[in-house]
GROMACS .gro file of C-alpha atoms in nm:
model
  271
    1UNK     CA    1  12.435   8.131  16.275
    2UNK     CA    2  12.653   8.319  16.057
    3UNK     CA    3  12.807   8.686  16.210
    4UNK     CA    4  12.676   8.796  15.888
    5UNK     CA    5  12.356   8.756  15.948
    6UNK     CA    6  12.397   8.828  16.336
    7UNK     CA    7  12.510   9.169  16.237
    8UNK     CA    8  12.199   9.209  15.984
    9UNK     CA    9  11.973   9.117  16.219
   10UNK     CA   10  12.048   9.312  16.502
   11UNK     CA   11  12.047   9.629  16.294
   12UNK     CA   12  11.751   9.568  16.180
   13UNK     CA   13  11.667   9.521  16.547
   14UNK     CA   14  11.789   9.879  16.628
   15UNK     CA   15  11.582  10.046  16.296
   16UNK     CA   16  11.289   9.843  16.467
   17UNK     CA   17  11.315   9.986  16.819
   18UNK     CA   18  11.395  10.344  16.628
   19UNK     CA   19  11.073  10.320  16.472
   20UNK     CA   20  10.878  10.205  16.752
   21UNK     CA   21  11.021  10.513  16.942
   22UNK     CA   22  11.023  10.802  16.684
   23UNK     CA   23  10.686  10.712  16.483
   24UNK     CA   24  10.411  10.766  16.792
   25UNK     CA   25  10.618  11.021  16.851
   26UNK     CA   26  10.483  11.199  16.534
   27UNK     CA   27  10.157  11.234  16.720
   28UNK     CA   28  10.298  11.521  16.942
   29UNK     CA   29  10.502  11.677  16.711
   30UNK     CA   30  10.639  11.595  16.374
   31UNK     CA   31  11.055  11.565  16.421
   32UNK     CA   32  11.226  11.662  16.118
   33UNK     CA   33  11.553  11.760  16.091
   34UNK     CA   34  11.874  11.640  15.841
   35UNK     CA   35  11.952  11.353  16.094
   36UNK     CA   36  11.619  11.231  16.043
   37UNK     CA   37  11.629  11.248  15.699
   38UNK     CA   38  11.973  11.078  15.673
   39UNK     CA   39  11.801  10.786  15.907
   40UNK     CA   40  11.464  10.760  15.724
   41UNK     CA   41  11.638  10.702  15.373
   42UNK     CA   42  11.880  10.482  15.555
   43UNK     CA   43  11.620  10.274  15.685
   44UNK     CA   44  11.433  10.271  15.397
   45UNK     CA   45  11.690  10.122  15.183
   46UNK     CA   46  11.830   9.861  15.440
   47UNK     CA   47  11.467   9.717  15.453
   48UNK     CA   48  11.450   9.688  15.070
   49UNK     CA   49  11.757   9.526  15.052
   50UNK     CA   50  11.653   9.314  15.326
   51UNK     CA   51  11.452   9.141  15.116
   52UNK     CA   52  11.661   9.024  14.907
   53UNK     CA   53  11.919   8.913  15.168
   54UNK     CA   54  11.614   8.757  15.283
   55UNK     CA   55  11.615   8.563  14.987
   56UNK     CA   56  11.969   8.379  15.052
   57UNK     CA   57  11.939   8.333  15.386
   58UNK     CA   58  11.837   7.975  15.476
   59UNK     CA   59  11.604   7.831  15.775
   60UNK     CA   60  11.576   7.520  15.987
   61UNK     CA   61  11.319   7.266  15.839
   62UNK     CA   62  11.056   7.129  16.050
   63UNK     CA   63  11.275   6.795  16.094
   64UNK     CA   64  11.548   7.043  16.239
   65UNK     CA   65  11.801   7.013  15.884
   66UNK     CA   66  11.923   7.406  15.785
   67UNK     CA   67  11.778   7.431  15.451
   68UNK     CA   68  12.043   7.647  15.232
   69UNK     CA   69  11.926   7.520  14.837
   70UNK     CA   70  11.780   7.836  14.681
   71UNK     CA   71  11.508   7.728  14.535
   72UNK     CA   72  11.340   7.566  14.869
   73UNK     CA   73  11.431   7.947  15.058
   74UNK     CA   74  11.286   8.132  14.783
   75UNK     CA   75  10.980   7.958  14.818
   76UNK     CA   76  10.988   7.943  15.195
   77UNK     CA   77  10.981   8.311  15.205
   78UNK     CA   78  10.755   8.401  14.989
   79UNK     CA   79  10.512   8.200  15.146
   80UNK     CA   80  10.572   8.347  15.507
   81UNK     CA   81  10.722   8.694  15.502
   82UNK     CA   82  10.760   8.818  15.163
   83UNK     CA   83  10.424   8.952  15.171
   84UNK     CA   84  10.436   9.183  15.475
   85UNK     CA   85  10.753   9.278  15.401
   86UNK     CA   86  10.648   9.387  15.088
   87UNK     CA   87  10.381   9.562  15.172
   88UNK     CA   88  10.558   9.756  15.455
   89UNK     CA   89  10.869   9.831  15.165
   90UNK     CA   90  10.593   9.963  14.936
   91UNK     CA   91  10.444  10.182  15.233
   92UNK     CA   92  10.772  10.303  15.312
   93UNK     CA   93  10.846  10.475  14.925
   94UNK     CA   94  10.500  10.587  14.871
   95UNK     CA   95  10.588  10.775  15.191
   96UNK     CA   96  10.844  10.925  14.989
   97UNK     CA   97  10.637  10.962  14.667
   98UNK     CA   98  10.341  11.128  14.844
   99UNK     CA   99  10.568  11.407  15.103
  100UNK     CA  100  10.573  11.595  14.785
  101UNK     CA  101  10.261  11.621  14.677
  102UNK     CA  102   9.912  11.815  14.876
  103UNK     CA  103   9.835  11.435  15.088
  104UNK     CA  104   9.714  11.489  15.421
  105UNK     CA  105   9.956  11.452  15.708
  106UNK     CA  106   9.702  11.189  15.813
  107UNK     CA  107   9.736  10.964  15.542
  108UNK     CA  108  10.149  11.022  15.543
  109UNK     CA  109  10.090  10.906  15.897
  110UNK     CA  110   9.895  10.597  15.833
  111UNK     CA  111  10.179  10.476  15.565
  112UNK     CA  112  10.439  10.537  15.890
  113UNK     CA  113  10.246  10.398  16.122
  114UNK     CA  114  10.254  10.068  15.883
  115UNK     CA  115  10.617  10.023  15.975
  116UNK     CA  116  10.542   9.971  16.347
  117UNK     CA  117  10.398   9.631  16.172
  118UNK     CA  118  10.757   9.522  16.214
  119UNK     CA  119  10.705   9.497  16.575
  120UNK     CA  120  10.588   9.104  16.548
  121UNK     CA  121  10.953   9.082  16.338
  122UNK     CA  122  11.146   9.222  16.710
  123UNK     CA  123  10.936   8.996  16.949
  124UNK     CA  124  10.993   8.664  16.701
  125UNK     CA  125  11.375   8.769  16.591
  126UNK     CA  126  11.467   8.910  16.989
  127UNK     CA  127  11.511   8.548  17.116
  128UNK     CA  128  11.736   8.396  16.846
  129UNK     CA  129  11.989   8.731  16.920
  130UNK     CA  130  12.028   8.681  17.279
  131UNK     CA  131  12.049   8.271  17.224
  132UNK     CA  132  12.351   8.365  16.968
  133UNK     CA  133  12.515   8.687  17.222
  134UNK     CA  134  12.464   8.507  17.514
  135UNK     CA  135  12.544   8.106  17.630
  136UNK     CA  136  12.455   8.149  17.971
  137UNK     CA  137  12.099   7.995  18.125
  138UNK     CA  138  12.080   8.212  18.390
  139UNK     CA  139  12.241   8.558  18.198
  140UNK     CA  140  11.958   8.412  17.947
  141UNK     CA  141  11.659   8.485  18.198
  142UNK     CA  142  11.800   8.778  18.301
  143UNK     CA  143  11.820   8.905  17.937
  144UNK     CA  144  11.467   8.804  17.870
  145UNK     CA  145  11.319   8.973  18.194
  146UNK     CA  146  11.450   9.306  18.055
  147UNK     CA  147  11.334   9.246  17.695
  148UNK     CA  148  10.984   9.205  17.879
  149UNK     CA  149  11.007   9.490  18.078
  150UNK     CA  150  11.116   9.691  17.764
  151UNK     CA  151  10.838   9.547  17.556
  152UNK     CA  152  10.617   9.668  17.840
  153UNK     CA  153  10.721  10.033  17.838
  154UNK     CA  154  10.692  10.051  17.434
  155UNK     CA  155  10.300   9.956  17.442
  156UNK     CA  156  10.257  10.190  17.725
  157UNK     CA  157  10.475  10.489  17.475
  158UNK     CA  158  10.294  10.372  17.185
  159UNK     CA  159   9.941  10.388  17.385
  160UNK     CA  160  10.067  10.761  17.541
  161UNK     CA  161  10.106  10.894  17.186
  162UNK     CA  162   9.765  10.772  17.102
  163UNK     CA  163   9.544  10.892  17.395
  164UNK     CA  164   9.723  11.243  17.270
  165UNK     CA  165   9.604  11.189  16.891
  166UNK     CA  166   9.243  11.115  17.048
  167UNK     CA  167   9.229  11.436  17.301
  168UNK     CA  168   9.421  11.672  17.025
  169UNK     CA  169   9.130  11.578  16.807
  170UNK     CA  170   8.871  11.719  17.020
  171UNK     CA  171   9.047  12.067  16.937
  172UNK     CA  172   9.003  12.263  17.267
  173UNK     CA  173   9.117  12.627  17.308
  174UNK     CA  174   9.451  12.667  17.517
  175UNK     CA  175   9.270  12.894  17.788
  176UNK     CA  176   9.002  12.593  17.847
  177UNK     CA  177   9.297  12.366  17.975
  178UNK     CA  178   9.436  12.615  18.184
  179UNK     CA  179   9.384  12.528  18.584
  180UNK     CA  180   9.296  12.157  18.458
  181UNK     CA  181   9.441  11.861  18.528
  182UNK     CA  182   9.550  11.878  18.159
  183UNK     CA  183   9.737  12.197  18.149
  184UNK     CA  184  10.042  12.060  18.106
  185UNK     CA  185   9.962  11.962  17.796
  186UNK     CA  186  10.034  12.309  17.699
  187UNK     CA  187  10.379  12.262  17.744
  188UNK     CA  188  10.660  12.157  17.495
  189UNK     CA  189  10.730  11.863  17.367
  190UNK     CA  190  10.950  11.668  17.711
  191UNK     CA  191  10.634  11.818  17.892
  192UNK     CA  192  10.339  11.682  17.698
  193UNK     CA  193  10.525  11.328  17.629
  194UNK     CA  194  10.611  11.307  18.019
  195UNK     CA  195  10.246  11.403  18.081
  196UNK     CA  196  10.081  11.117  17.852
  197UNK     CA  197  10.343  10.855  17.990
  198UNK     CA  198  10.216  10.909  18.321
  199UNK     CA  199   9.845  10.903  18.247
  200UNK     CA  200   9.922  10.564  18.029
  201UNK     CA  201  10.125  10.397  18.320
  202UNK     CA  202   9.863  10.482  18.573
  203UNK     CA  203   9.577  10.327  18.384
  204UNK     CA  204   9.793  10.024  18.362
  205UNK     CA  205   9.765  10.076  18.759
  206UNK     CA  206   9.388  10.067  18.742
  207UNK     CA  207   9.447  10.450  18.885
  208UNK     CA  208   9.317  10.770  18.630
  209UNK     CA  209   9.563  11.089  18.677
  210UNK     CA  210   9.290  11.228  18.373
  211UNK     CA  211   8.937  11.246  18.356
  212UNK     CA  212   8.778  11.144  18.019
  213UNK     CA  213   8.591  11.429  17.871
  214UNK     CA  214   8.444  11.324  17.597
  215UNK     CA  215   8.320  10.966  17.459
  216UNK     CA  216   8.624  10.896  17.193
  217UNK     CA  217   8.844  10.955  17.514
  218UNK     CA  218   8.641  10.690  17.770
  219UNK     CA  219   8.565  10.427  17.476
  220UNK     CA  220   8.959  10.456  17.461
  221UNK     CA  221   9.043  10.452  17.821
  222UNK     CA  222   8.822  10.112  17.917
  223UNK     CA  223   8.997   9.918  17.581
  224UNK     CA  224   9.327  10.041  17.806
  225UNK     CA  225   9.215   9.947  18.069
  226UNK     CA  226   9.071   9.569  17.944
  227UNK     CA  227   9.400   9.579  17.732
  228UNK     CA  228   9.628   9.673  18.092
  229UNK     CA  229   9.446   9.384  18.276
  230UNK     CA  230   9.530   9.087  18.035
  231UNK     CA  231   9.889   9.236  17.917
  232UNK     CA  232   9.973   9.252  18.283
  233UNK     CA  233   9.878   8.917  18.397
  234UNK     CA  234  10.076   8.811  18.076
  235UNK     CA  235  10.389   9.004  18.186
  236UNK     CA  236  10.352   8.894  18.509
  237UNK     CA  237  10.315   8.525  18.433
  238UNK     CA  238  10.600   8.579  18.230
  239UNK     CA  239  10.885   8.743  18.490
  240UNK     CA  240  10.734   8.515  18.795
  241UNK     CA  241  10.818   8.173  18.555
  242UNK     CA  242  11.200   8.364  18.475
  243UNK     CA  243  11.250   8.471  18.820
  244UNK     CA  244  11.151   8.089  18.927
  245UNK     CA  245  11.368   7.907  18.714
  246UNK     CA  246  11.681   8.140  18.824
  247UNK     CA  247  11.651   8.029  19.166
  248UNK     CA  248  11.633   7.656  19.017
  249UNK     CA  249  11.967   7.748  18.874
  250UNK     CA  250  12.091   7.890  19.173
  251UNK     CA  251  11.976   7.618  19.392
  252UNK     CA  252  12.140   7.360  19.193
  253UNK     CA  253  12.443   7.527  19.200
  254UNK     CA  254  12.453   7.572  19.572
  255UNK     CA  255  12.388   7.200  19.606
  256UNK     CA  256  12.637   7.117  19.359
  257UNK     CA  257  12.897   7.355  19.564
  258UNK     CA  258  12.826   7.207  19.861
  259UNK     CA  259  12.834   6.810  19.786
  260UNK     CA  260  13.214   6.949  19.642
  261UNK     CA  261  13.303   7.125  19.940
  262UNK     CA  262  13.179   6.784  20.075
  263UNK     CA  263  13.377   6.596  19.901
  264UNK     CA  264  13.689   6.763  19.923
  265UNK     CA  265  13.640   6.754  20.340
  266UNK     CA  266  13.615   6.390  20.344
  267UNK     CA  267  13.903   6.294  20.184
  268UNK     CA  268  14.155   6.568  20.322
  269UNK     CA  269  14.236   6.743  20.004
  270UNK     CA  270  14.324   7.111  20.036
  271UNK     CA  271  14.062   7.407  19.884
   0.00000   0.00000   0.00000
């Protein structure tokens, strides 16, 4: 509960959401400029000092008593987080150890895509931020509607960038996508990206703005669509039980108002 930690937290929130955002984004085309090389190296040493803080920051036992003696958060985290942290750290230098040497861009893009594992660290670390910024129930419901409708439009950026890895792979000349449906993946960067967003967000529709051409492309396109159907029920399950309990709020604030208004009216005082 400390501001401390509230601060640490939510910026490694923010290097989270960065990730989520600029990594997939690699897919397209690689963005590298001093900015992101100031953030990268930023990032990668607030995530290795993480885990130390990690290692003096205490939790809530099981019977519901914050646990702050070293020894018992030592072994706490290394027996829950330590080891994907770790691992996702270790990722992060060899990153740095192998951009100078002849690795494939493929491999230096499976050790980025490793930090996206951090993902499960947003959904599980989201909650506990809004409880601490927030005291309100029903500001609370409203919060977590937009987290879900955020968390909706990063799996549907995340799936764009792959469906463009999978087609870029088939290696097509330019002049065989002209007059197709696809031609504006020809375009620059804004255009392709805008292109596969729409194509994602329509099979989470059940509608298809591009025909599959080839079998990597319609093996990918029914996991979408299987992976669409149960997401969406999820997400919908999910804003239909916040959206319920807000008017449970609001309707037990109306009848609160009105047995004061009530009140007041029977025994003459003023309002």
């Amino acid at each position: 509960s400390s501001r401390f930690y509230f601060c640490w937290e939510l910026v490694g929130l923010l290097l989270v959401i960065r990730d989520i955002v600029v990594i997939p984004l690699q897919i397209l085309d690689p963005l590298e400029s001093d900015f992101t090389l100031v953030v990268n190296w930023s990032a990668r040493l607030f995530w290795t000092l993480d885990i130390l803080v990690s290692f003096l920051t205490g939790f809530v036992s099981s019977q519901g008593v914050v646990e702050l003696r070293p020894a018992k958060v030592a072994r706490q985290y290394i027996r829950t987080r330590l080891p994907m942290d770790l691992l996702i750290v270790v990722c992060d230098w060899s990153e740095v150890a192998m951009s100078g040497t002849s690795a494939g861009w493929n491999f230096l893009g499976m050790l980025r895509a490793m930090r996206l594992a951090r993902l499960s660290r947003l959904i599980k670390n989201q909650k506990r931020i809004l409880e601490f910024m927030i005291r309100s129930e029903g500001l609370m419901l409203v919060a977590a509607c937009h987290v879900v409708l955020l968390l909706l439009l990063g799996m549907i950026h995340i799936l764009a960038c792959v469906w463009y890895g999978i087609q870029a792979s088939a290696d097509l000349p330019p002049w065989e996508l002209v007059g197709t449906d696809r031609q504006a993946l020809l375009g620059d960067l804004g255009t392709r990206y805008a292109f596969c967003f729409h194509a994602m967000l329509a099979l989470f529709l059940g509608e298809h703005v591009v025909t599959p051409m080839n079998v990597a492309e319609r093996i990918f396109t029914v996991l979408v669509l299987f992976f669409a159907f149960v997401v969406s029920a999820a997400f919908v399950g999910s804003l239909t039980t916040a959206m319920t309990r807000l008017q449970i709020i609001a309707s037990q604030r109306s009848a609160q108002f009105a047995a004061l208004s009530n009140y007041l009216s029977d025994y003459g005082i003023s309002r």
